[in-house]
Amino acid sequence: MATEYDFIIVGAGPSGSALASRLARTSGAPSVLLIEAGGSNKSSSLRVPGDRFTLAFTQPTLNWGYKTVPQTHLHGQEIDYSRGKGLGGSSSINFMCWLVGARDDFDEWAKRVGDQAWSWENVKERFKKLESFHGDVPQEVRKYINPKTEDHGTDGPINLSYALKWEKGLIDVFDAANEMGLGVNPDINSGNPLGMGIGASTMYQGSRVTSSAYLENAPANLTIVTDTLVAKVLLSGKKAIGIKTMVGKEFFAKKDVILSGGALNTPQLLMLSGIGPAIELEKHGIPVIVDSPQVGKNLQDHCFSAATILQKPGTNDRMAYELNPESVSAARAQYEKDKTGLLTELYCGTPMGWFKNAAVLNSSEFKALDEDQKIFLRRSTVPSFEFATFAPPLLAGGYEFQANDSYMTALTFVMNPQSYGEVILNSADPTDAPIIDPKLMSHPYDRRVMIEGMRSLMEFLEAPTFKKTTIKPIGWPKSKSDEDIWAHVSANVGSSWHMCSTARMGKKEDEDACVDPAFRVKGVRNLRVVDLSVIPLLPNNHTQSTAYLVGETAAEKLIQEYALEPI
């Protein structure tokens, strides 16, 4: 096996896979090494759509298994911070939702980094490039959900589709949204996410789609190495020249070393290599190559809480399936036979919506924000919070479900969080998990958004359509008062695993930025970061799509910089 390549990319998640594939498939045919800590993840048993909400917790080899430090302001909860491992990265264990966000997010992104490549007009074309969108929905759903084919890509590597058969009761969500004045959005991936809608999922023809789709039929100049943990970046002075693995093997890059390990592992690797806050590196006896105080800082994430209603028997079929071992076995056998049946239907559609909220925008917490932030939050496509429905029964208030029960669990998410956390080293040992403190909902504005979001969610679940089938609320605040809602949500918080911004991109003159608009790590030559670490703001979306976008954008820039013509 060769030890020298033009490009070395560390991490085979959405960003790294997209970048590796695009670079390798150019007329210049540069040699590319894509190196991944986890395995190949090739088994079809890991691609079952109906397992989308459980896979991360049942397959430890796919998951780094991170937890946050106790969030002392949230009753000491240690929040699950799962990260995918192996080819596909987190696209192998995430919940398969495809939501791109608001056009105002990307225009703001372009403004902050001084680069129109990130404007919505340019970004939407890149989304089309990476998608193969299959927009078929049942005829009875068309009056609610009706995306335009011309707004989506049709020949990209990532197949997107809706479930072939929609779950019983799912349409009730759209009727309830209309009844409560929230509105229905026929395509929440149009650049305007406001209203209740449903995005396609990363699944097609009965299988989960991961970023390993980029790596199929890899050209000879793309070398993929799995089960290999990178211990550090090799530096000659302040120039990256290669990487060293945990077993001591070294690989060298003639052009660039590119880190695509994600918003937790990338800052960890930078710090292990001597690039980061000097005070943190010195704690662990790591020689300081570049004192970069913001590496590992600015951690942002979307957090959520949940509410559940118990519904009349027959409203949906989930418990009848889950609590019947024969049904579970039959569904698994049917799937293994031809990738059809309940495992391509149940849990395969998640109506979601994004909403502006007057109570948030009129609150004292909003008024206390700086003017630039208030201007952004008032923009036409920027929401206050998100709802997601048809979730698993995450919160049932101690209720024990029976086989004839039905339920609706819905989540509310804080959008545009103002809380910032950090990732720091636990030790100088690359096998030690980093210390992760997202400080979720530590900012007063985020607490206001969560309270108003939960209050609005409770009202939504009391819509006339739901009242027809509701027996009682379970897993629910005691009342709609601020105090009772906060007592509920502060004790029941989850992460959506949208962690980002720990090696933030900024303008060349931005002294607090870790990377420049060309993804170059400041202070080090021939070293770049290409993953969600670099994004300057957390978009109003689910960030799987953003991770692919980052990889595609970096590929375009490097192909142009090195005069590599796409094939």
Coordinates of C-alpha atoms in Angstrom, one line a residue:
M1 CA 0.0 0.0 0.0
A2 CA 1.3 3.5 -0.9
T3 CA 2.2 5.9 1.9
E4 CA 2.1 9.1 -0.1
Y5 CA -1.0 10.7 -1.7
D6 CA -2.0 14.0 -3.1
F7 CA -4.8 14.4 -0.6
I8 CA -5.5 12.7 2.7
I9 CA -9.0 13.0 4.1
V10 CA -9.7 11.9 7.7
G11 CA -13.3 10.8 8.2
A12 CA -15.8 9.1 5.9
G13 CA -19.0 10.8 6.9
P14 CA -21.1 13.0 4.5
S15 CA -18.5 15.8 4.2
G16 CA -15.5 13.6 3.8
S17 CA -17.1 11.1 1.5
A18 CA -18.5 13.8 -0.8
L19 CA -15.1 15.5 -0.9
A20 CA -13.1 12.4 -1.5
S21 CA -15.3 11.2 -4.3
R22 CA -15.5 14.6 -6.1
L23 CA -11.7 15.1 -5.9
A24 CA -10.9 11.6 -7.2
R25 CA -13.4 11.8 -10.1
T26 CA -11.6 14.6 -11.9
S27 CA -9.6 14.5 -15.1
G28 CA -6.4 15.2 -13.1
A29 CA -7.0 11.9 -11.2
P30 CA -5.2 13.0 -8.0
S31 CA -4.4 10.2 -5.5
V32 CA -6.8 10.5 -2.6
L33 CA -6.6 8.5 0.7
L34 CA -9.8 8.4 2.7
I35 CA -9.1 7.1 6.2
E36 CA -11.9 6.1 8.6
A37 CA -11.7 5.0 12.3
G38 CA -14.7 2.6 12.0
G39 CA -15.6 -0.3 9.7
S40 CA -17.2 -0.7 6.3
N41 CA -20.8 -0.9 7.6
K42 CA -21.8 -2.9 4.5
S43 CA -24.3 -5.3 6.0
S44 CA -27.9 -4.8 4.7
S45 CA -29.1 -5.4 8.2
L46 CA -27.8 -1.9 9.0
R47 CA -29.9 -0.2 6.3
V48 CA -33.5 -1.1 7.5
P49 CA -35.6 2.1 7.3
G50 CA -37.9 1.0 10.2
D51 CA -34.9 0.8 12.5
R52 CA -34.1 4.5 11.9
F53 CA -34.8 5.5 15.6
T54 CA -33.1 2.5 17.2
L55 CA -30.0 1.6 15.2
A56 CA -27.7 4.1 17.0
F57 CA -28.5 2.4 20.3
T58 CA -28.3 -1.2 19.3
Q59 CA -25.1 -1.3 17.2
P60 CA -22.3 0.0 19.4
T61 CA -19.7 -0.6 16.6
L62 CA -21.4 2.2 14.6
N63 CA -21.4 4.8 17.4
W64 CA -18.7 6.6 19.3
G65 CA -21.1 6.6 22.2
Y66 CA -20.3 10.1 23.5
K67 CA -22.2 11.7 26.4
T68 CA -22.1 15.3 27.6
V69 CA -20.8 16.4 31.0
P70 CA -23.7 16.8 33.5
Q71 CA -25.7 19.8 32.5
T72 CA -26.0 21.2 36.0
H73 CA -28.7 23.7 35.0
L74 CA -30.8 20.8 33.6
H75 CA -30.9 18.7 36.7
G76 CA -27.5 17.2 36.0
Q77 CA -28.6 15.3 32.9
E78 CA -25.8 13.7 30.8
I79 CA -27.1 14.1 27.3
D80 CA -26.6 11.4 24.7
Y81 CA -24.2 12.8 22.0
S82 CA -24.1 9.9 19.6
R83 CA -21.7 10.2 16.6
G84 CA -21.5 7.7 13.7
K85 CA -18.5 5.6 13.2
G86 CA -17.5 3.8 10.0
L87 CA -18.1 4.4 6.3
G88 CA -21.1 6.8 6.2
G89 CA -20.3 8.4 9.5
S90 CA -23.4 9.7 11.3
S91 CA -25.5 9.2 8.1
S92 CA -25.3 5.5 9.2
I93 CA -27.1 6.0 12.5
N94 CA -29.0 9.3 12.2
F95 CA -32.8 9.5 11.9
M96 CA -32.7 9.8 8.1
C97 CA -34.5 13.2 7.9
W98 CA -33.7 15.4 4.9
L99 CA -34.3 19.1 5.7
V100 CA -32.2 21.8 4.1
G101 CA -33.2 24.9 6.1
A102 CA -34.1 28.5 5.4
R103 CA -32.8 30.6 2.5
D104 CA -32.1 33.4 5.0
D105 CA -29.7 31.0 6.9
F106 CA -27.5 30.7 3.9
D107 CA -27.6 34.4 2.9
E108 CA -26.5 35.2 6.5
W109 CA -23.8 32.5 6.3
A110 CA -22.5 34.1 3.1
K111 CA -22.4 37.5 4.8
R112 CA -20.6 36.3 7.8
V113 CA -17.8 34.6 5.9
G114 CA -17.7 37.1 3.0
D115 CA -18.3 34.4 0.3
Q116 CA -21.3 34.2 -2.0
A117 CA -20.7 30.5 -2.5
W118 CA -22.8 30.1 0.6
S119 CA -25.8 32.3 -0.6
W120 CA -29.1 30.5 -1.1
E121 CA -29.0 31.1 -4.9
N122 CA -25.7 29.1 -5.1
V123 CA -26.4 26.6 -2.3
K124 CA -29.7 25.4 -3.8
E125 CA -27.9 24.4 -7.0
R126 CA -25.4 22.4 -5.0
F127 CA -28.3 20.6 -3.1
K128 CA -29.7 19.7 -6.5
K129 CA -26.3 18.3 -7.6
L130 CA -26.1 15.9 -4.7
E131 CA -29.8 14.7 -4.7
S132 CA -31.7 12.1 -6.6
F133 CA -35.1 13.1 -5.4
H134 CA -38.0 10.7 -5.7
G135 CA -41.1 12.8 -4.9
D136 CA -43.9 10.3 -5.2
V137 CA -46.5 10.7 -2.5
P138 CA -50.0 9.0 -2.2
Q139 CA -52.7 10.9 -4.2
E140 CA -54.7 11.6 -1.0
V141 CA -51.7 13.5 0.4
R142 CA -51.1 15.7 -2.6
K143 CA -53.4 18.4 -1.3
Y144 CA -50.9 18.8 1.6
I145 CA -47.5 17.7 0.3
N146 CA -46.6 18.4 -3.3
P147 CA -43.0 19.3 -3.9
K148 CA -42.0 20.5 -7.4
T149 CA -39.7 18.2 -9.2
E150 CA -37.8 21.1 -10.8
D151 CA -36.8 22.4 -7.3
H152 CA -34.9 19.2 -6.7
G153 CA -32.0 17.2 -8.2
T154 CA -32.7 13.9 -10.0
D155 CA -29.2 12.4 -10.7
G156 CA -27.1 12.9 -7.6
P157 CA -25.5 10.2 -5.5
I158 CA -27.9 10.6 -2.5
N159 CA -31.3 9.1 -3.1
L160 CA -34.2 10.7 -1.2
S161 CA -37.8 9.4 -1.1
Y162 CA -41.0 9.2 1.0
A163 CA -42.4 5.9 2.4
L164 CA -44.3 3.9 -0.2
K165 CA -47.1 3.5 2.2
W166 CA -47.8 6.2 4.8
E167 CA -48.7 5.4 8.4
K168 CA -52.2 5.4 9.6
G169 CA -53.1 8.7 11.2
L170 CA -50.2 10.7 9.7
I171 CA -52.4 13.0 7.6
D172 CA -54.1 14.1 10.9
V173 CA -51.0 16.2 11.6
F174 CA -51.7 18.4 8.5
D175 CA -55.4 18.8 9.3
A176 CA -54.5 19.8 12.9
A177 CA -51.9 22.3 11.7
N178 CA -54.6 24.0 9.5
E179 CA -57.1 24.0 12.4
M180 CA -54.6 25.7 14.7
G181 CA -53.6 28.3 12.2
L182 CA -50.1 26.9 11.8
G183 CA -50.5 26.2 8.1
V184 CA -49.2 23.5 5.9
N185 CA -46.1 23.8 3.7
P186 CA -46.2 21.7 0.5
D187 CA -42.3 21.6 0.3
I188 CA -40.4 22.5 3.5
N189 CA -37.2 22.1 1.4
S190 CA -38.0 25.0 -0.9
G191 CA -35.9 27.5 1.1
N192 CA -38.9 28.5 3.2
P193 CA -39.5 25.9 6.0
L194 CA -42.3 27.7 7.7
G195 CA -45.5 25.7 8.2
M196 CA -46.1 22.0 8.8
G197 CA -44.7 19.6 6.2
I198 CA -42.7 16.5 5.7
G199 CA -39.3 16.1 4.1
A200 CA -38.1 13.1 2.2
S201 CA -35.9 10.6 4.0
T202 CA -32.5 9.2 3.1
M203 CA -33.9 5.9 2.0
Y204 CA -34.8 4.4 -1.4
Q205 CA -36.2 1.0 -2.5
G206 CA -36.4 -0.2 1.0
S207 CA -32.9 0.7 2.2
R208 CA -31.2 3.5 4.2
V209 CA -29.0 5.7 2.1
T210 CA -25.7 6.8 3.6
S211 CA -22.7 8.8 2.4
S212 CA -21.0 5.6 1.3
A213 CA -23.2 6.0 -1.8
Y214 CA -20.5 8.5 -2.9
L215 CA -17.9 5.7 -2.6
E216 CA -19.6 3.1 -4.8
N217 CA -17.5 2.1 -7.8
A218 CA -14.6 4.1 -6.4
P219 CA -11.9 4.9 -9.1
A220 CA -8.5 3.4 -8.7
N221 CA -7.0 6.7 -7.5
L222 CA -9.3 6.7 -4.4
T223 CA -7.9 4.5 -1.6
I224 CA -10.3 3.8 1.3
V225 CA -8.9 2.5 4.6
T226 CA -11.2 1.5 7.4
D227 CA -10.7 0.5 11.1
T228 CA -7.8 3.0 11.4
L229 CA -7.8 5.7 14.1
V230 CA -5.7 8.7 13.3
A231 CA -3.7 9.8 16.3
K232 CA -2.3 13.2 15.1
V233 CA -1.6 15.4 12.1
L234 CA 2.1 15.3 11.2
L235 CA 3.6 18.8 10.9
S236 CA 6.9 20.2 9.7
G237 CA 7.1 23.5 11.4
K238 CA 3.7 25.0 10.6
K239 CA 3.0 22.9 7.5
A240 CA 0.9 19.8 7.5
I241 CA 2.7 16.9 5.8
G242 CA 0.7 13.8 6.7
I243 CA -1.0 11.8 9.5
K244 CA 0.0 9.2 12.0
T245 CA -2.3 6.4 13.0
M246 CA -2.7 4.8 16.5
V247 CA -0.5 1.9 15.4
G248 CA 2.3 4.2 14.3
K249 CA 1.8 4.0 10.6
E250 CA 2.4 7.3 8.7
F251 CA 0.9 8.6 5.5
F252 CA 2.0 11.7 3.7
A253 CA 0.2 14.3 1.6
K254 CA 1.7 16.2 -1.3
K255 CA -1.1 18.7 -1.4
D256 CA -3.4 18.8 1.7
V257 CA -4.4 17.0 4.8
I258 CA -8.1 17.5 5.3
L259 CA -10.0 16.8 8.6
S260 CA -13.6 15.6 8.2
G261 CA -14.1 14.0 11.6
G262 CA -17.1 16.1 12.6
A263 CA -17.7 18.8 15.2
L264 CA -16.4 16.7 18.1
N265 CA -13.6 14.6 16.7
T266 CA -12.1 17.3 14.4
P267 CA -11.3 19.8 17.2
Q268 CA -10.0 16.9 19.3
L269 CA -7.6 15.9 16.6
L270 CA -6.5 19.5 16.0
M271 CA -5.7 19.8 19.7
L272 CA -3.9 16.4 19.8
S273 CA -1.8 17.8 17.0
G274 CA -0.8 21.0 18.8
I275 CA -3.4 23.3 17.3
G276 CA -5.8 24.8 19.7
P277 CA -6.0 26.9 22.9
A278 CA -2.6 26.9 24.4
I279 CA -4.0 26.7 27.9
E280 CA -5.8 23.4 27.1
L281 CA -2.8 21.9 25.3
E282 CA -0.4 22.7 28.1
K283 CA -2.7 20.9 30.6
H284 CA -1.9 17.7 28.8
G285 CA 1.7 18.2 27.9
I286 CA 1.1 18.7 24.2
P287 CA 3.6 21.1 22.5
V288 CA 1.8 24.2 21.2
I289 CA 2.3 24.5 17.4
V290 CA -0.4 27.1 16.9
D291 CA -2.2 28.9 19.7
S292 CA -5.8 28.9 18.3
P293 CA -8.0 29.9 21.2
Q294 CA -11.3 29.2 19.4
V295 CA -10.7 25.6 18.4
G296 CA -13.3 23.6 20.3
K297 CA -15.3 26.6 21.3
N298 CA -18.6 28.0 19.8
L299 CA -20.3 24.5 20.0
Q300 CA -24.0 24.8 19.0
D301 CA -26.8 22.3 18.8
H302 CA -30.5 22.0 18.5
C303 CA -32.0 20.6 21.7
F304 CA -35.6 19.3 22.1
S305 CA -38.2 18.2 24.6
A306 CA -41.3 16.0 24.1
A307 CA -45.0 15.7 24.9
T308 CA -47.2 12.6 24.3
I309 CA -50.9 11.9 24.1
L310 CA -52.4 8.5 24.6
Q311 CA -54.9 7.8 21.7
K312 CA -57.8 5.5 21.2
P313 CA -57.0 1.9 20.0
G314 CA -56.6 1.7 16.2
T315 CA -55.5 5.3 15.7
N316 CA -52.2 4.0 14.6
D317 CA -50.5 0.6 14.4
R318 CA -47.2 1.1 16.2
M319 CA -47.9 -0.7 19.5
A320 CA -49.9 -3.5 17.9
Y321 CA -46.7 -4.2 16.0
E322 CA -44.1 -3.4 18.7
L323 CA -45.6 -5.5 21.4
N324 CA -46.4 -8.5 19.2
P325 CA -43.3 -10.8 18.8
E326 CA -45.0 -12.6 16.0
S327 CA -45.6 -9.4 14.0
V328 CA -42.0 -8.3 14.6
S329 CA -40.6 -11.6 13.4
A330 CA -42.9 -11.6 10.3
A331 CA -42.0 -8.1 9.4
R332 CA -38.3 -8.9 9.7
A333 CA -38.7 -12.0 7.5
Q334 CA -40.7 -10.0 4.9
Y335 CA -38.0 -7.3 4.8
E336 CA -35.2 -9.8 4.4
K337 CA -37.1 -11.4 1.6
D338 CA -37.7 -8.4 -0.6
K339 CA -37.2 -5.2 1.4
T340 CA -40.9 -4.5 1.7
G341 CA -43.5 -4.6 4.5
L342 CA -43.9 -2.8 7.9
L343 CA -40.2 -2.1 8.2
T344 CA -40.4 0.2 5.2
E345 CA -43.6 1.8 6.6
L346 CA -43.7 2.2 10.3
Y347 CA -41.4 5.1 11.6
C348 CA -40.6 6.0 8.0
G349 CA -42.5 9.3 7.9
T350 CA -42.0 12.2 10.3
P351 CA -44.1 15.3 9.7
M352 CA -42.2 18.3 10.8
G353 CA -42.8 22.1 10.8
W354 CA -41.0 25.3 11.6
F355 CA -42.9 28.3 13.1
K356 CA -42.4 31.9 14.0
N357 CA -43.9 32.8 17.3
A358 CA -45.0 36.2 18.4
A359 CA -44.6 35.5 22.1
V360 CA -40.9 34.8 21.4
L361 CA -40.4 37.9 19.3
N362 CA -42.1 40.1 21.8
S363 CA -40.3 38.7 24.8
S364 CA -37.8 40.5 27.0
E365 CA -35.3 37.8 26.2
F366 CA -35.5 38.6 22.5
K367 CA -35.3 42.3 23.1
A368 CA -32.1 41.8 25.1
L369 CA -30.3 40.3 22.1
D370 CA -27.9 42.4 20.0
E371 CA -29.4 44.3 17.1
D372 CA -27.8 42.1 14.3
Q373 CA -29.2 39.0 15.9
K374 CA -32.7 40.5 16.2
I375 CA -32.6 41.6 12.6
F376 CA -31.7 38.0 11.5
L377 CA -34.4 36.4 13.7
R378 CA -37.1 38.7 12.2
R379 CA -36.3 37.7 8.6
S380 CA -39.2 36.1 6.7
T381 CA -38.0 32.5 6.5
V382 CA -36.4 32.3 10.0
P383 CA -38.4 30.3 12.6
S384 CA -38.5 30.4 16.3
F385 CA -38.9 26.7 16.9
E386 CA -39.6 23.4 15.2
F387 CA -42.1 20.6 15.8
A388 CA -41.5 17.0 14.9
T389 CA -44.4 14.5 15.1
F390 CA -44.8 10.7 14.9
A391 CA -41.7 10.3 17.0
P392 CA -41.1 7.2 19.1
P393 CA -42.6 7.2 22.6
L394 CA -39.6 9.1 24.2
L395 CA -41.7 10.4 27.1
A396 CA -44.7 8.7 28.4
G397 CA -44.8 9.9 32.0
G398 CA -44.4 6.4 33.4
Y399 CA -47.3 5.0 31.4
E400 CA -46.8 1.4 30.4
F401 CA -48.1 0.8 26.8
Q402 CA -50.4 -2.1 25.9
A403 CA -50.6 -3.8 22.5
N404 CA -54.0 -2.1 21.7
D405 CA -52.7 1.4 22.6
S406 CA -52.0 4.2 20.2
Y407 CA -50.0 7.3 20.9
M408 CA -48.6 10.5 19.4
T409 CA -45.3 11.8 20.7
A410 CA -44.2 15.2 19.4
L411 CA -41.1 17.2 19.9
T412 CA -40.3 20.8 20.0
F413 CA -36.8 22.1 19.2
V414 CA -35.0 25.4 20.0
M415 CA -34.0 27.1 16.7
N416 CA -31.2 29.7 16.5
P417 CA -29.9 28.9 19.9
Q418 CA -27.8 31.5 21.7
S419 CA -26.1 29.1 24.0
Y420 CA -22.5 28.1 23.2
G421 CA -20.6 25.2 24.6
E422 CA -17.2 23.7 24.1
V423 CA -15.2 20.5 23.3
I424 CA -11.9 20.1 25.2
L425 CA -9.4 17.2 25.6
N426 CA -9.8 14.7 28.4
S427 CA -6.2 13.7 27.9
A428 CA -3.4 13.4 25.3
D429 CA -4.6 9.9 24.5
P430 CA -6.5 9.8 21.2
T431 CA -8.6 6.9 22.4
D432 CA -10.0 9.0 25.3
A433 CA -13.4 10.6 24.5
P434 CA -13.2 14.4 24.5
I435 CA -15.0 16.4 27.2
I436 CA -18.2 17.8 25.7
D437 CA -20.2 20.6 27.4
P438 CA -22.8 22.0 25.0
K439 CA -24.4 24.2 27.8
L440 CA -27.8 23.5 26.2
M441 CA -30.4 26.1 27.1
S442 CA -28.0 28.1 29.3
H443 CA -29.0 31.3 27.5
P444 CA -32.3 33.0 28.6
Y445 CA -33.4 33.4 25.0
D446 CA -33.2 29.6 24.4
R447 CA -35.2 29.0 27.6
R448 CA -37.9 31.4 26.3
V449 CA -38.0 29.6 22.9
M450 CA -38.4 26.2 24.6
I451 CA -41.1 27.3 26.9
E452 CA -43.1 29.0 24.1
G453 CA -42.4 26.0 21.8
M454 CA -43.8 23.5 24.3
R455 CA -46.8 25.7 25.1
S456 CA -47.6 25.9 21.3
L457 CA -47.0 22.2 20.9
M458 CA -49.4 21.4 23.7
E459 CA -52.0 23.6 22.0
F460 CA -51.3 21.8 18.7
L461 CA -51.9 18.4 20.3
E462 CA -55.3 19.7 21.5
A463 CA -56.5 20.5 18.0
P464 CA -60.0 19.2 17.2
T465 CA -58.6 16.5 14.9
F466 CA -56.5 15.1 17.8
K467 CA -59.3 15.6 20.4
K468 CA -61.4 13.0 18.5
T469 CA -58.8 10.3 19.2
T470 CA -57.2 11.5 22.5
I471 CA -57.7 9.5 25.7
K472 CA -55.4 11.7 27.8
P473 CA -52.1 13.4 27.8
I474 CA -49.1 11.5 29.2
G475 CA -45.5 12.8 29.5
W476 CA -46.9 16.3 29.6
P477 CA -46.4 19.5 31.7
K478 CA -48.7 19.9 34.7
S479 CA -50.1 23.1 33.1
K480 CA -49.3 25.7 30.5
S481 CA -47.7 28.1 33.0
D482 CA -44.0 29.0 32.4
E483 CA -43.1 27.4 35.7
D484 CA -44.7 24.0 34.9
I485 CA -43.4 23.9 31.4
W486 CA -39.9 24.7 32.5
A487 CA -40.1 22.0 35.2
H488 CA -41.1 19.5 32.5
V489 CA -38.6 20.5 29.7
S490 CA -35.6 21.1 31.9
A491 CA -35.9 17.6 33.2
N492 CA -36.5 16.0 29.8
V493 CA -34.0 17.4 27.3
G494 CA -32.4 15.6 24.3
S495 CA -29.9 16.5 21.6
S496 CA -30.8 16.3 17.9
W497 CA -27.1 15.6 17.3
H498 CA -26.7 18.7 15.2
M499 CA -23.5 19.7 16.9
C500 CA -21.4 22.2 14.9
S501 CA -19.2 25.3 14.7
T502 CA -16.2 24.1 16.9
A503 CA -13.7 25.3 14.2
R504 CA -15.6 28.2 12.9
M505 CA -15.1 29.6 9.4
G506 CA -14.8 33.4 9.0
K507 CA -13.5 36.1 6.8
K508 CA -9.7 36.2 6.4
E509 CA -9.5 39.2 8.7
D510 CA -11.6 37.6 11.4
E511 CA -9.1 36.9 14.2
D512 CA -11.5 34.6 16.0
A513 CA -12.1 32.3 13.0
C514 CA -10.3 29.0 13.0
V515 CA -10.5 28.5 9.2
D516 CA -10.8 30.8 6.2
P517 CA -13.4 30.7 3.4
A518 CA -11.2 28.2 1.6
F519 CA -11.4 25.8 4.6
R520 CA -7.7 26.4 5.4
V521 CA -6.8 26.2 9.1
K522 CA -5.3 29.5 10.1
G523 CA -1.7 29.4 11.0
V524 CA -1.0 26.1 9.3
R525 CA -0.2 25.5 5.7
N526 CA -1.7 22.5 3.8
L527 CA -4.3 21.7 6.5
R528 CA -8.0 22.1 6.0
V529 CA -11.2 21.3 7.9
V530 CA -14.2 20.2 5.9
D531 CA -17.2 19.2 8.1
L532 CA -19.8 20.8 10.4
S533 CA -17.0 22.2 12.6
V534 CA -16.6 25.1 10.2
I535 CA -20.1 26.4 9.8
P536 CA -20.6 29.9 11.2
L537 CA -24.2 29.4 12.3
L538 CA -26.5 26.5 13.0
P539 CA -29.1 26.4 10.2
N540 CA -32.8 26.0 10.8
N541 CA -32.8 22.4 9.5
H542 CA -31.5 18.9 10.3
T543 CA -27.8 19.1 9.6
Q544 CA -27.3 15.9 7.6
S545 CA -28.0 17.9 4.5
T546 CA -25.6 20.7 5.6
A547 CA -22.7 18.2 6.1
Y548 CA -23.1 17.0 2.5
L549 CA -23.3 20.6 1.3
V550 CA -20.0 21.4 3.1
G551 CA -18.3 18.5 1.4
E552 CA -19.6 19.5 -2.0
T553 CA -18.6 23.2 -1.6
A554 CA -15.1 22.3 -0.5
A555 CA -14.8 20.0 -3.5
E556 CA -15.7 22.8 -5.9
K557 CA -13.2 25.1 -4.3
L558 CA -10.3 22.6 -4.2
I559 CA -11.0 21.5 -7.8
Q560 CA -10.8 25.1 -8.9
E561 CA -7.7 25.9 -6.8
Y562 CA -5.8 22.9 -8.1
A563 CA -7.2 23.1 -11.7
L564 CA -8.7 19.6 -11.4
E565 CA -11.4 19.3 -14.1
P566 CA -14.5 17.3 -13.1
I567 CA -15.2 14.3 -15.3

